[in-house]
XYZ file of C-alpha atoms in Angstrom:
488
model
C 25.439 33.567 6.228
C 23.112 33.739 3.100
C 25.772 31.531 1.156
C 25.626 28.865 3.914
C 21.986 28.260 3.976
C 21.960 28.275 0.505
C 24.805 25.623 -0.139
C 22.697 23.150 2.673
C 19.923 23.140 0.091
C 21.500 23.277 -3.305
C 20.424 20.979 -6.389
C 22.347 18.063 -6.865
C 23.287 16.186 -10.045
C 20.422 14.106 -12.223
C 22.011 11.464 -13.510
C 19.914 9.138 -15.813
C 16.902 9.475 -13.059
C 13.640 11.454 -13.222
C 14.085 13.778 -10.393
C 10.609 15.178 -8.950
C 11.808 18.382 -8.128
C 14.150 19.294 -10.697
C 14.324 19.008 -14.074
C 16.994 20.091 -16.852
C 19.549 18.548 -19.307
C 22.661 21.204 -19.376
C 22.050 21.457 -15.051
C 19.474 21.288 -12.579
C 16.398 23.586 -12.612
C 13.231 23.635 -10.185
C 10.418 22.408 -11.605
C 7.510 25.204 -11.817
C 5.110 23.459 -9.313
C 7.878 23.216 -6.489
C 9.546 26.663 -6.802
C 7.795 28.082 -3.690
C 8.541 25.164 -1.533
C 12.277 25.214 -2.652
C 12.298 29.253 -2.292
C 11.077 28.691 1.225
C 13.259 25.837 2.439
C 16.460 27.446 0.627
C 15.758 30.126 2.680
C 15.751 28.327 5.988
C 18.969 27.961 8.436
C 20.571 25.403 9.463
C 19.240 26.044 12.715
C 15.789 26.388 11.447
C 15.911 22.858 10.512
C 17.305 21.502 13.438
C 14.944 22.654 15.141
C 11.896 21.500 12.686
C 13.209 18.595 12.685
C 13.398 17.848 16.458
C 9.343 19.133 16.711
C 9.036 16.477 14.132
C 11.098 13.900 16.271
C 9.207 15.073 19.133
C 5.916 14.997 18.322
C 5.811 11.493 16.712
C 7.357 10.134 19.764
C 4.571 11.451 21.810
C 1.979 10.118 19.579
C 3.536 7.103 19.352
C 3.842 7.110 15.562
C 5.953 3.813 15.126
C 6.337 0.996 13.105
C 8.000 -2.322 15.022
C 10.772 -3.931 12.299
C 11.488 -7.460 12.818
C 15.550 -8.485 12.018
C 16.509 -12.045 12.304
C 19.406 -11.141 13.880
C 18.169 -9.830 16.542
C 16.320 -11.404 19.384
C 13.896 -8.950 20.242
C 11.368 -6.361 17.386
C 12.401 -2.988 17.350
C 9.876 -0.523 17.498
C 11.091 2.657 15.980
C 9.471 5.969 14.441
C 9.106 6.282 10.770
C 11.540 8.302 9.382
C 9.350 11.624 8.305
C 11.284 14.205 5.700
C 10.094 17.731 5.880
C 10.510 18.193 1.572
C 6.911 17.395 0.507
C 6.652 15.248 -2.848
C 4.141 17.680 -4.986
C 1.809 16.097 -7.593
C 0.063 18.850 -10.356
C -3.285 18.879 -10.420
C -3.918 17.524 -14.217
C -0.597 14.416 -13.005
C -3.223 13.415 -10.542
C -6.372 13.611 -12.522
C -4.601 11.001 -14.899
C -3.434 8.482 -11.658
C -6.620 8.629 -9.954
C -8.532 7.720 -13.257
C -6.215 4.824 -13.537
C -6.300 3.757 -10.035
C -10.303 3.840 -10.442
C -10.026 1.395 -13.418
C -7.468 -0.711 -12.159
C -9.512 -1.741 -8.540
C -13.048 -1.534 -10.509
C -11.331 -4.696 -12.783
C -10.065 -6.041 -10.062
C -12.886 -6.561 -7.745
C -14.993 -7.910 -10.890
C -11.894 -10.619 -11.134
C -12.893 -11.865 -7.734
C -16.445 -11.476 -8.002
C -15.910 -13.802 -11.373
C -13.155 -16.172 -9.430
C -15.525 -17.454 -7.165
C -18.813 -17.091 -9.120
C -19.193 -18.006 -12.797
C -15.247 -18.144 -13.483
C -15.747 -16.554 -16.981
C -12.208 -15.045 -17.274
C -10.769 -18.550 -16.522
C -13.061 -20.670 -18.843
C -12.075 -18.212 -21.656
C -8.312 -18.851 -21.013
C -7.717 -14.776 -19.922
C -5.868 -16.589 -16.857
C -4.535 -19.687 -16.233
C -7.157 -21.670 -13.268
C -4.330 -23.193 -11.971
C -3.134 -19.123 -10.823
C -6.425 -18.975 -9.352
C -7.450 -22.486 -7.412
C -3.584 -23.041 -6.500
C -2.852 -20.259 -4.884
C -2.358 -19.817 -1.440
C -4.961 -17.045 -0.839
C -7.589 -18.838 -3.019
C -10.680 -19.702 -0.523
C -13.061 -22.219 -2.228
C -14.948 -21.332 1.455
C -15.801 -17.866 -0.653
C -17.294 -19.744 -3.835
C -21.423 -18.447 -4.449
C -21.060 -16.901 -0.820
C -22.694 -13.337 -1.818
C -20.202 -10.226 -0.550
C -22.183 -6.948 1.139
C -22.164 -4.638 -1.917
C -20.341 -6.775 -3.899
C -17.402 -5.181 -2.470
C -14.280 -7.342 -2.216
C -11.709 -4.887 -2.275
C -12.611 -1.931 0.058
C -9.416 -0.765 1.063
C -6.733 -1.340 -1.690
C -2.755 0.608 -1.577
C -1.718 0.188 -5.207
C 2.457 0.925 -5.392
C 3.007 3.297 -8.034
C 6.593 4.453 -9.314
C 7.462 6.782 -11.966
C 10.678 5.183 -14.364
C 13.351 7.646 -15.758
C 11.055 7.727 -18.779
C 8.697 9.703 -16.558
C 5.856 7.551 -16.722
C 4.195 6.137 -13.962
C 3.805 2.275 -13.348
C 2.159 -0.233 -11.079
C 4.871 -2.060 -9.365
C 2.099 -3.876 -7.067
C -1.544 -4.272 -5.833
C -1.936 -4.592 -2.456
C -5.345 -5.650 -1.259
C -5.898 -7.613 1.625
C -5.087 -5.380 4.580
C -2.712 -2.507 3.431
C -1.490 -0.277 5.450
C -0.148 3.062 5.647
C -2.816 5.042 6.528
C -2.018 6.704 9.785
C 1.101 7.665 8.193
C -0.353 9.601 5.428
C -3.046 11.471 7.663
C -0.297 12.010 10.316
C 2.514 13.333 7.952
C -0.078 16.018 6.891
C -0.910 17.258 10.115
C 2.702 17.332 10.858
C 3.065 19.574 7.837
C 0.327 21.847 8.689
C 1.439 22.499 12.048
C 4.941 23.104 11.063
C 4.824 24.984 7.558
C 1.307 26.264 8.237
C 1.756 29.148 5.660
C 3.539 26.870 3.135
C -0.031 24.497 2.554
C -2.087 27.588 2.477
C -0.357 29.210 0.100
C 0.577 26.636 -2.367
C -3.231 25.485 -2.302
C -2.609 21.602 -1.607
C -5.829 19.483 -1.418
C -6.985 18.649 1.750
C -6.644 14.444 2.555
C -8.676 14.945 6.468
C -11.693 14.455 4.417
C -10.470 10.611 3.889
C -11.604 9.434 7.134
C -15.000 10.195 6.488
C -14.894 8.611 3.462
C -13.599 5.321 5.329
C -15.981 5.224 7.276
C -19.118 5.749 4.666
C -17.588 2.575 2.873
C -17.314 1.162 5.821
C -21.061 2.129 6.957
C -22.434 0.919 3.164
C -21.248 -2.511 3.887
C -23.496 -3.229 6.675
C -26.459 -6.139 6.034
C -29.717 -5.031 5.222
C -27.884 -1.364 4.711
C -28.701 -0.656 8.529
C -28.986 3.048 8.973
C -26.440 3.111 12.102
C -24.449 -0.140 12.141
C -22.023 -1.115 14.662
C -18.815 -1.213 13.211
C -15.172 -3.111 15.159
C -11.383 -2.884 13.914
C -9.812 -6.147 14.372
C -6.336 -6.119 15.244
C -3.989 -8.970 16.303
C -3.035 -7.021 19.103
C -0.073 -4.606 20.538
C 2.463 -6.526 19.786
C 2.025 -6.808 15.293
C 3.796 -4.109 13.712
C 0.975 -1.334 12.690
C -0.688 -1.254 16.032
C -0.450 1.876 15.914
C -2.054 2.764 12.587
C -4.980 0.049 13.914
C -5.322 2.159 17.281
C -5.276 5.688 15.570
C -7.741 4.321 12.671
C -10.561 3.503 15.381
C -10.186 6.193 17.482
C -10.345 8.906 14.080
C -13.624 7.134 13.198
C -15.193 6.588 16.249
C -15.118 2.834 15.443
C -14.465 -0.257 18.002
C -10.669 -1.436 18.725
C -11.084 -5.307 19.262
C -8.856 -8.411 19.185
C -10.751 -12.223 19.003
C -10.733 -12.272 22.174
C -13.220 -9.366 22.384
C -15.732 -11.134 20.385
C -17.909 -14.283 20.709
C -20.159 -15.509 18.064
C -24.045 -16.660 18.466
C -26.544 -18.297 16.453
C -24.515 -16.977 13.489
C -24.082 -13.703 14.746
C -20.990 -11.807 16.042
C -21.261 -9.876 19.367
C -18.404 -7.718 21.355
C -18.123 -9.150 24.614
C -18.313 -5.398 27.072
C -18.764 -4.019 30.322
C -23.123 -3.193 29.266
C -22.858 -7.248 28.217
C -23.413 -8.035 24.313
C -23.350 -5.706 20.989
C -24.025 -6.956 17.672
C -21.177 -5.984 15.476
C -22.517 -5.312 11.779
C -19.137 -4.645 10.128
C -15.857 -5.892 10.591
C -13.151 -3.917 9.277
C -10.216 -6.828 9.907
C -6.314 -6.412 9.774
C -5.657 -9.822 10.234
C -4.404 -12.493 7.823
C -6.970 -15.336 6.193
C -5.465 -17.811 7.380
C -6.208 -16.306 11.214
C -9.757 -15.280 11.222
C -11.638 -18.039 12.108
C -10.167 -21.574 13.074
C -13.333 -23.563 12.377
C -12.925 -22.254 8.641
C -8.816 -21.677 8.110
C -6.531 -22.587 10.924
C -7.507 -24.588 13.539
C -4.894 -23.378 15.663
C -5.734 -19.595 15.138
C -6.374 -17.738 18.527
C -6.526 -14.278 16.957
C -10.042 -14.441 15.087
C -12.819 -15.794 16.054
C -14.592 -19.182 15.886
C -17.985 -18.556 13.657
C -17.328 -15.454 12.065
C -17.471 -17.467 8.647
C -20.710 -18.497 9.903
C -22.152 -14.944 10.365
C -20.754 -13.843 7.548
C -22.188 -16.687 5.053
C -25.311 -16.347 7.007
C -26.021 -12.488 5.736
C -25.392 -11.154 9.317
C -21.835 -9.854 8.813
C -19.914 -7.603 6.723
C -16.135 -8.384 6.572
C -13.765 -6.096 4.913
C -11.543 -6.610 3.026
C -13.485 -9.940 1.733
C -11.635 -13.164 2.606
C -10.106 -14.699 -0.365
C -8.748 -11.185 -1.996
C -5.372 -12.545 -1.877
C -5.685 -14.149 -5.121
C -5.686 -11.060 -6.963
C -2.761 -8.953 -5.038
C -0.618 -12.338 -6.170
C 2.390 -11.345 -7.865
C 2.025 -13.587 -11.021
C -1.637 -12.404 -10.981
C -0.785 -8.869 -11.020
C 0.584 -9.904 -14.675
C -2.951 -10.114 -16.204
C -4.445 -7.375 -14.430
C -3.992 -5.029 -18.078
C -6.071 -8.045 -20.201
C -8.754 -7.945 -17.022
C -9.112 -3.986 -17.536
C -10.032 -5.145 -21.220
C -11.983 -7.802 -20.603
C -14.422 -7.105 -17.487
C -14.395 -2.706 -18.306
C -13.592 -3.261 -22.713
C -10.961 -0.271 -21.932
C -7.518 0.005 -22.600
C -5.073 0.296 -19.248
C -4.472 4.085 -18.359
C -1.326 3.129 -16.071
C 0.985 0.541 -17.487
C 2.016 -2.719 -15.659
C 6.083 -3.278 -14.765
C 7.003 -5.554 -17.818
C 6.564 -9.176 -15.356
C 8.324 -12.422 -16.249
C 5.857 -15.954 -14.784
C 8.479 -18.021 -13.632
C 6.496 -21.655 -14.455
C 6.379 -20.288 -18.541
C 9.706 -22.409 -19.285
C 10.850 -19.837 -21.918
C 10.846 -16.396 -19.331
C 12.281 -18.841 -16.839
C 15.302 -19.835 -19.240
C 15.738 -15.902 -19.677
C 15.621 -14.981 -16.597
C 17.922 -17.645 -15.044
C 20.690 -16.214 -17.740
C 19.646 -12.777 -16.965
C 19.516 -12.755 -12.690
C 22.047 -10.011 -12.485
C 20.057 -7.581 -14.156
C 16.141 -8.228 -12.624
C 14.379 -8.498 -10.089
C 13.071 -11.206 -8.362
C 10.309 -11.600 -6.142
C 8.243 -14.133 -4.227
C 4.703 -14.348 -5.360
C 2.493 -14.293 -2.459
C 4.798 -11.905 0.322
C 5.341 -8.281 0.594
C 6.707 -5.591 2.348
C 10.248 -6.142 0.551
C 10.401 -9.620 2.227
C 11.613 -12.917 -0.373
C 12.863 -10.525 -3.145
C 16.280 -10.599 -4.462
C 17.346 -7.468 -6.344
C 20.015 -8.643 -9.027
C 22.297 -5.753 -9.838
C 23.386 -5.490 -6.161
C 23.162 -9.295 -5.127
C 26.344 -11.048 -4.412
C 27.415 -14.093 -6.396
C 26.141 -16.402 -3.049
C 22.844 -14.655 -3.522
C 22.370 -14.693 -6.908
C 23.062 -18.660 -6.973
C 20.785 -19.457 -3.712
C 17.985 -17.723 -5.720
C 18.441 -19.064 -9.000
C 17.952 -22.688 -6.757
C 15.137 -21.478 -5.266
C 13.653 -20.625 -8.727
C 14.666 -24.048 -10.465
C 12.980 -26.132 -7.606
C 9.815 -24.277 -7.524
C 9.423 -21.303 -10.390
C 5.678 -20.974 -9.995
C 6.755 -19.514 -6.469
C 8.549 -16.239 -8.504
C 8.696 -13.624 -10.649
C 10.999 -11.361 -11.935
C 11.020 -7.608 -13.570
C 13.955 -5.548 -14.912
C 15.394 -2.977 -12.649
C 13.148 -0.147 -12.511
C 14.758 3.452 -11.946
C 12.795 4.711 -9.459
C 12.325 8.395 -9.756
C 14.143 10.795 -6.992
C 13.358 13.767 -5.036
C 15.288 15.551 -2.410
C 15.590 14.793 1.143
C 17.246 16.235 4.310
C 20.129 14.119 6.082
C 22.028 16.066 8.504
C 21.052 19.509 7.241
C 21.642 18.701 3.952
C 19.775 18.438 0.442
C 20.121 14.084 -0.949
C 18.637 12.416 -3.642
C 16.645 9.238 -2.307
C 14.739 6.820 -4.697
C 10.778 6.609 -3.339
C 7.438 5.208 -4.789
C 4.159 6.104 -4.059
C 1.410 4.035 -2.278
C -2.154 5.238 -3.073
C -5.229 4.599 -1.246
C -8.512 3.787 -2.518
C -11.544 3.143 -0.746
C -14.205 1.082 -1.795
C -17.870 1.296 -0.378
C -21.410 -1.207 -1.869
C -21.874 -0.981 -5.425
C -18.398 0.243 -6.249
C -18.473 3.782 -4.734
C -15.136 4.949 -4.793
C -12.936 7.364 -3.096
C -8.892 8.418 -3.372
C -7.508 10.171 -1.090
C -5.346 12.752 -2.518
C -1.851 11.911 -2.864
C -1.544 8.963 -1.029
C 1.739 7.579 1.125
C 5.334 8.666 -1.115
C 7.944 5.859 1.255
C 11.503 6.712 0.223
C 14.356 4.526 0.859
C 16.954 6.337 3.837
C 20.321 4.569 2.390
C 22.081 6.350 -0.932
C 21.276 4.609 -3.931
C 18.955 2.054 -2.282
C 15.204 1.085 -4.045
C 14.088 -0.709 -1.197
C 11.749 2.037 0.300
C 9.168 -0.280 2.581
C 8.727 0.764 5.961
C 9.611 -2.981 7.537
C 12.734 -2.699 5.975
C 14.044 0.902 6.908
C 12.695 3.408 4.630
C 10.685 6.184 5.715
C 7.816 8.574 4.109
C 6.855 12.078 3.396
C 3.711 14.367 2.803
C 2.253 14.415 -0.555
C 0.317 17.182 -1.998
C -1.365 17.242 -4.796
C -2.292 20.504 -5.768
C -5.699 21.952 -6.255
């Protein structure tokens, strides 16, 4: 019986990939900071994790922990739960110290880049980046130009993708910082955790991430005009039916804040009021998940019924808070995130701590001639869209794909760029009762109150991709996620 449990959760081979749980050139060995967490699960049955497993099924089902995938092929969404792996991804203490420091730089540069964008536009007159990256691009809003931010705080909530190559370094593959999302998922997937391996947290002295919901709402709080002691704060969502509901539902109700769609709201004399049962409420903050383009059709699109007509008005007018800032787009572009290393040195005069994905820009004739001659190899990916959607990955393309995209790229390069394959590090997950290696990233959360307060929450979101040999690990297309502790 012993021999059985232990062949369900043996180490597999390494190959030419960093593996976060084991280490070793002649044959695998655990890594120091997961040997209790492998002792324990090696120890488990397969009936034990059957039976984990289904609690886990179980319980996210009856909290309605789900994320809706959209297919073109099929004529209705599909709302499923996330895929949730019991193996926690464990970060030491000192690995984390070094992230969070660059995660801190990173946002602090890039929230002066907007500031600058649509203020004095130093960085642009002094040819750091090209304007025509900044005032062509789709998220650019000359609505935002000399219009002063609450706190000066564009980015308040930013998820910045983080992988680690076979080298065993970590890089930025993206900045996300309109409305990420992946919040729910990372509070959830802890309490999960602590209700199931109880003993296993305790003991292995992980730091606690529950205290990131207070420090959403503080940021949230230190937006408000005037710095009004007890503002009212609302949670804009486009409604049941977009795809992380859920997390938009469980974020309001965890702080105690107001769950409203446009239709909820009505603006007056430059003000913005929640339409309720008691009649009108001033709302001081707006913590939005929807788009730009969405928010208010006197100001973006006309044809918008998911915002609300004015709320440009209250907010130039001092009497609104909006987070994240309209406009932040421009800097989560994919050809912007190229310059984000010479922003660190020119707004902070310091030297990146976490290195940039080596990025080809598409319109530079030159990377575009190497690239073209070079598709097989790299990958390409659509400027201004994420979540894994417009991106062609070039070592498993077929030849119809590879020559659609290299069409796409001659008729409109600025639209593109490109990056060598990555090897995205691997860690162990359980299919069926058994041990796999699955390819994952890391999404980390920072929160951003007035005057550049910052906060991380431990760990962040670690998405894995569910298919062998896959490096596609977003949510919307398939992959799933699992705790991640970073150790005190």
């Amino acid at each position: 019986m012993a021999q059985k449990r232990a062949s369900s959760f043996s180490p597999y081979p390494l190959h030419d990939f960093y593996d976060e749980m084991f280490a070793g050139e002649t044959g695998p060995v655990v890594r120091d900071h997961y040997k209790e967490v492998y002792r324990r699960f090696a120890a488990m049955g397969a009936g034990e994790m059957a039976l984990k497993q289904t609690a886990i099924d179980q319980r996210m089902m009856e909290e309605g922990i789900t994320f809706t995938l959209y297919n073109p092929a099929q004529s209705q969404p599909l709302e499923r739960t996330i895929p949730f792996d019991m193996i926690p991804r464990i970060i030491p203490a000192g690995e984390w110290e070094r992230i969070e420091a660059g995660l801190v730089q990173r946002v602090r540069a890039l929230n002066r880049f907007l500031h600058d964008i649509y203020h004095e536009g130093d960085i642009i007159r002094d040819g750091i980046v090209p304007r025509r990256m900044v005032v062509a691009n789709r998220y650019y809003r000359p609505e935002m130009m000399r219009l002063r931010v609450p706190g000066s705080a564009y980015i308040t909530t930013s998820g910045i993708d983080l992988i680690r190559h076979s080298d065993g370094e970590y890089y930025v593959l993206e900045d996300n910082l309109r409305s990420p999302s992946g919040f729910s998922y990372l509070f959830q997937g802890r309490n999960l955790m602590n209700q199931l391996f109880p003993d296993l947290t305790l003991s292995t002295r992980v730091r606690d991430v529950e205290i990131g919901l207070n420090q959403f709402l503080s940021v949230l709080r230190s937006l408000a005009p005037d710095r009004k002691a007890d503002p009212v704060i609302a949670l804009l969502t486009p409604g049941e039916y977009n795809s992380a509901y859920y997390e938009h539902a469980f974020l309001a109700q965890q702080m105690g804040i107001h769950l409203v769609e446009g239709r909820d709201l009505t603006a007056i004399d430059h003000k913005i009021y929640i339409r309720s049962m008691k009649g009108l409420q001033q709302v001081d903050v707006l913590y939005r998940r929807i788009d730009d383009d969405y928010l208010d059709p006197l100001a973006f699109h006309p044809d918008s019924v998911l915002g609300v007509a004015g709320i440009m008005n209250a907010y130039r007018a001092g009497n609104l808070a909006i987070a994240n800032a309209p406009g932040t787009g421009v800097a989560d572009d994919k050809a912007v995130y190229a310059y984000v290393p010479n922003m660190i040195r020119y707004y902070l005069n310091e030297e990146p701590l976490l290195k940039n994905v080596p990025t080809y820009v598409l319109e530079r004739p030159d990377e575009r001639e190497y690239v073209l001659a070079h598709l097989p190899e790299l990958v390409v990916k659509e400027t201004s869209l994420s979540g894994g959607y417009g991106m062609l990955i070039g070592p498993s393309a077929t030849e119809e794909e590879l020559a659609a995209f290299a069409q796409r790229i001659a008729q409109d390069p600025g639209r593109y760029i490109a990056q060598p394959t990555m090897q995205l590090s691997r860690a162990p997950v359980l299919i069926g009762g058994r041990m796999v290696p699955r390819h994952l990233d890391l999404r980390a959360f920072l929160l951003m109150g007035a005057d550049e307060q910052m906060h991380i929450i431990p760990g962040g979101l670690t998405r894995m991709a569910m298919k062998e040999g896959s490096l596609v690990v977003n949510s919307s297309q398939g992959g799933g996620c699992k705790d991640t502790w970073v150790l005190a």
